[in-house]
Amino acid sequence: QIQMVESGGGLVQAGGSLRLSCIASGLTFDARAMGWFRQAPGKEREGVSSISWIGSRTSYVDSVKGRFTISRDNAKNTLYLQMNSLKLEDTAMYYCAVAEGNVMTSTRPKDYSIWGQGTQVTVSS
């Protein structure tokens, strides 16, 4: 049974930092690209960042470039998202996801087939 469990969300003031983690089990973690997505109330799910299976390639949505960093530790089956200089508009439920087998990196939700339950990030002023 494949499981993806996110953690690290919470309430933080604007300008602060959070580090999200996603632990995966039941799959060959180091053979798949991974991604972080977010969804705010009333909005569509948005791709935030993606990382290739070996971690050599990353991609980010423009709104988080220079502030967020995606990384992975394949030995620990864990995906991370370091979020710095958080803004009010970063408030959302954040999800990790596993890409389809032929994807290198992508921030398109349709390229992902396995999703976690999400962790809430709330940025206050």
PDB file of N, CA, C and O in Angstrom, residues 16 19 23 27 37 42-43 47 51-52 56 59-60 66 71 77 82 86 97 112 125:
ATOM      1  N   GLY A  16       8.332  34.751   7.642  1.00  0.00           N
ATOM      2  CA  GLY A  16       8.883  33.609   8.340  1.00  0.00           C
ATOM      3  C   GLY A  16       9.159  32.430   7.429  1.00  0.00           C
ATOM      4  O   GLY A  16       9.035  32.523   6.198  1.00  0.00           O
ATOM      5  N   ARG A  19       9.429  24.368   6.976  1.00  0.00           N
ATOM      6  CA  ARG A  19       9.987  23.273   6.185  1.00  0.00           C
ATOM      7  C   ARG A  19       8.987  22.132   6.167  1.00  0.00           C
ATOM      8  O   ARG A  19       8.685  21.549   7.216  1.00  0.00           O
ATOM      9  N   ILE A  23       6.971  11.910   3.689  1.00  0.00           N
ATOM     10  CA  ILE A  23       7.564  10.576   3.768  1.00  0.00           C
ATOM     11  C   ILE A  23       6.713   9.616   2.944  1.00  0.00           C
ATOM     12  O   ILE A  23       5.487   9.548   3.135  1.00  0.00           O
ATOM     13  N   LEU A  27       6.489   2.367  -2.332  1.00  0.00           N
ATOM     14  CA  LEU A  27       6.843   2.581  -3.732  1.00  0.00           C
ATOM     15  C   LEU A  27       8.348   2.719  -3.839  1.00  0.00           C
ATOM     16  O   LEU A  27       9.045   2.923  -2.842  1.00  0.00           O
ATOM     17  N   PHE A  37       2.522  20.656  -4.417  1.00  0.00           N
ATOM     18  CA  PHE A  37       1.410  21.424  -4.951  1.00  0.00           C
ATOM     19  C   PHE A  37       0.706  22.131  -3.803  1.00  0.00           C
ATOM     20  O   PHE A  37       0.887  21.764  -2.636  1.00  0.00           O
ATOM     21  N   GLY A  42     -11.220  27.916  -2.865  1.00  0.00           N
ATOM     22  CA  GLY A  42     -11.808  28.539  -4.035  1.00  0.00           C
ATOM     23  C   GLY A  42     -10.900  28.626  -5.243  1.00  0.00           C
ATOM     24  O   GLY A  42     -11.282  29.199  -6.268  1.00  0.00           O
ATOM     25  N   LYS A  43      -9.702  28.065  -5.123  1.00  0.00           N
ATOM     26  CA  LYS A  43      -8.746  28.120  -6.233  1.00  0.00           C
ATOM     27  C   LYS A  43      -8.378  26.722  -6.694  1.00  0.00           C
ATOM     28  O   LYS A  43      -8.538  25.743  -5.968  1.00  0.00           O
ATOM     29  N   GLY A  47       0.785  23.802  -9.103  1.00  0.00           N
ATOM     30  CA  GLY A  47       2.098  23.214  -8.936  1.00  0.00           C
ATOM     31  C   GLY A  47       3.070  24.228  -8.373  1.00  0.00           C
ATOM     32  O   GLY A  47       3.162  25.339  -8.887  1.00  0.00           O
ATOM     33  N   ILE A  51      10.971  17.942  -8.511  1.00  0.00           N
ATOM     34  CA  ILE A  51      12.365  17.507  -8.477  1.00  0.00           C
ATOM     35  C   ILE A  51      12.466  16.157  -9.161  1.00  0.00           C
ATOM     36  O   ILE A  51      11.605  15.287  -8.981  1.00  0.00           O
ATOM     37  N   SER A  52      13.520  15.972  -9.941  1.00  0.00           N
ATOM     38  CA  SER A  52      13.722  14.712 -10.642  1.00  0.00           C
ATOM     39  C   SER A  52      14.090  13.606  -9.664  1.00  0.00           C
ATOM     40  O   SER A  52      14.417  13.848  -8.505  1.00  0.00           O
ATOM     41  N   SER A  56      18.697  15.974  -9.488  1.00  0.00           N
ATOM     42  CA  SER A  56      19.586  16.840 -10.270  1.00  0.00           C
ATOM     43  C   SER A  56      18.841  17.964 -10.983  1.00  0.00           C
ATOM     44  O   SER A  56      19.454  18.956 -11.395  1.00  0.00           O
ATOM     45  N   SER A  59      12.282  22.387 -10.632  1.00  0.00           N
ATOM     46  CA  SER A  59      11.512  23.446 -11.288  1.00  0.00           C
ATOM     47  C   SER A  59      10.624  24.096 -10.244  1.00  0.00           C
ATOM     48  O   SER A  59      10.241  23.464  -9.249  1.00  0.00           O
ATOM     49  N   TYR A  60      10.316  25.366 -10.467  1.00  0.00           N
ATOM     50  CA  TYR A  60       9.511  26.133  -9.531  1.00  0.00           C
ATOM     51  C   TYR A  60       8.525  27.011 -10.296  1.00  0.00           C
ATOM     52  O   TYR A  60       8.830  27.524 -11.379  1.00  0.00           O
ATOM     53  N   GLY A  66      13.335  31.657  -5.718  1.00  0.00           N
ATOM     54  CA  GLY A  66      14.185  32.439  -4.833  1.00  0.00           C
ATOM     55  C   GLY A  66      13.757  32.384  -3.375  1.00  0.00           C
ATOM     56  O   GLY A  66      14.493  32.842  -2.495  1.00  0.00           O
ATOM     57  N   SER A  71      13.928  19.604  -2.143  1.00  0.00           N
ATOM     58  CA  SER A  71      15.028  18.645  -2.063  1.00  0.00           C
ATOM     59  C   SER A  71      14.453  17.278  -1.698  1.00  0.00           C
ATOM     60  O   SER A  71      13.288  17.172  -1.319  1.00  0.00           O
ATOM     61  N   ASN A  77      13.516   8.116   1.885  1.00  0.00           N
ATOM     62  CA  ASN A  77      12.212   8.178   1.208  1.00  0.00           C
ATOM     63  C   ASN A  77      11.461   9.454   1.565  1.00  0.00           C
ATOM     64  O   ASN A  77      10.240   9.436   1.776  1.00  0.00           O
ATOM     65  N   GLN A  82      11.612  23.623   1.624  1.00  0.00           N
ATOM     66  CA  GLN A  82      11.999  24.709   2.511  1.00  0.00           C
ATOM     67  C   GLN A  82      11.358  25.992   1.979  1.00  0.00           C
ATOM     68  O   GLN A  82      11.597  26.378   0.832  1.00  0.00           O
ATOM     69  N   LEU A  86       7.975  33.829   3.645  1.00  0.00           N
ATOM     70  CA  LEU A  86       6.591  33.479   3.337  1.00  0.00           C
ATOM     71  C   LEU A  86       5.711  34.719   3.238  1.00  0.00           C
ATOM     72  O   LEU A  86       5.886  35.699   3.988  1.00  0.00           O
ATOM     73  N   ALA A  97       3.336  14.831  -4.081  1.00  0.00           N
ATOM     74  CA  ALA A  97       2.811  13.903  -5.071  1.00  0.00           C
ATOM     75  C   ALA A  97       3.939  13.202  -5.808  1.00  0.00           C
ATOM     76  O   ALA A  97       5.049  13.736  -5.916  1.00  0.00           O
ATOM     77  N   TYR A 112       0.857  13.772 -12.287  1.00  0.00           N
ATOM     78  CA  TYR A 112       1.052  13.100 -11.003  1.00  0.00           C
ATOM     79  C   TYR A 112      -0.103  12.160 -10.705  1.00  0.00           C
ATOM     80  O   TYR A 112      -1.263  12.482 -10.982  1.00  0.00           O
ATOM     81  N   SER A 125      -0.427  38.141   8.854  1.00  0.00           N
ATOM     82  CA  SER A 125       0.253  39.448   8.745  1.00  0.00           C
ATOM     83  C   SER A 125       0.704  39.961  10.105  1.00  0.00           C
ATOM     84  O   SER A 125       0.359  39.412  11.131  1.00  0.00           O
TER      85      SER A 125
END
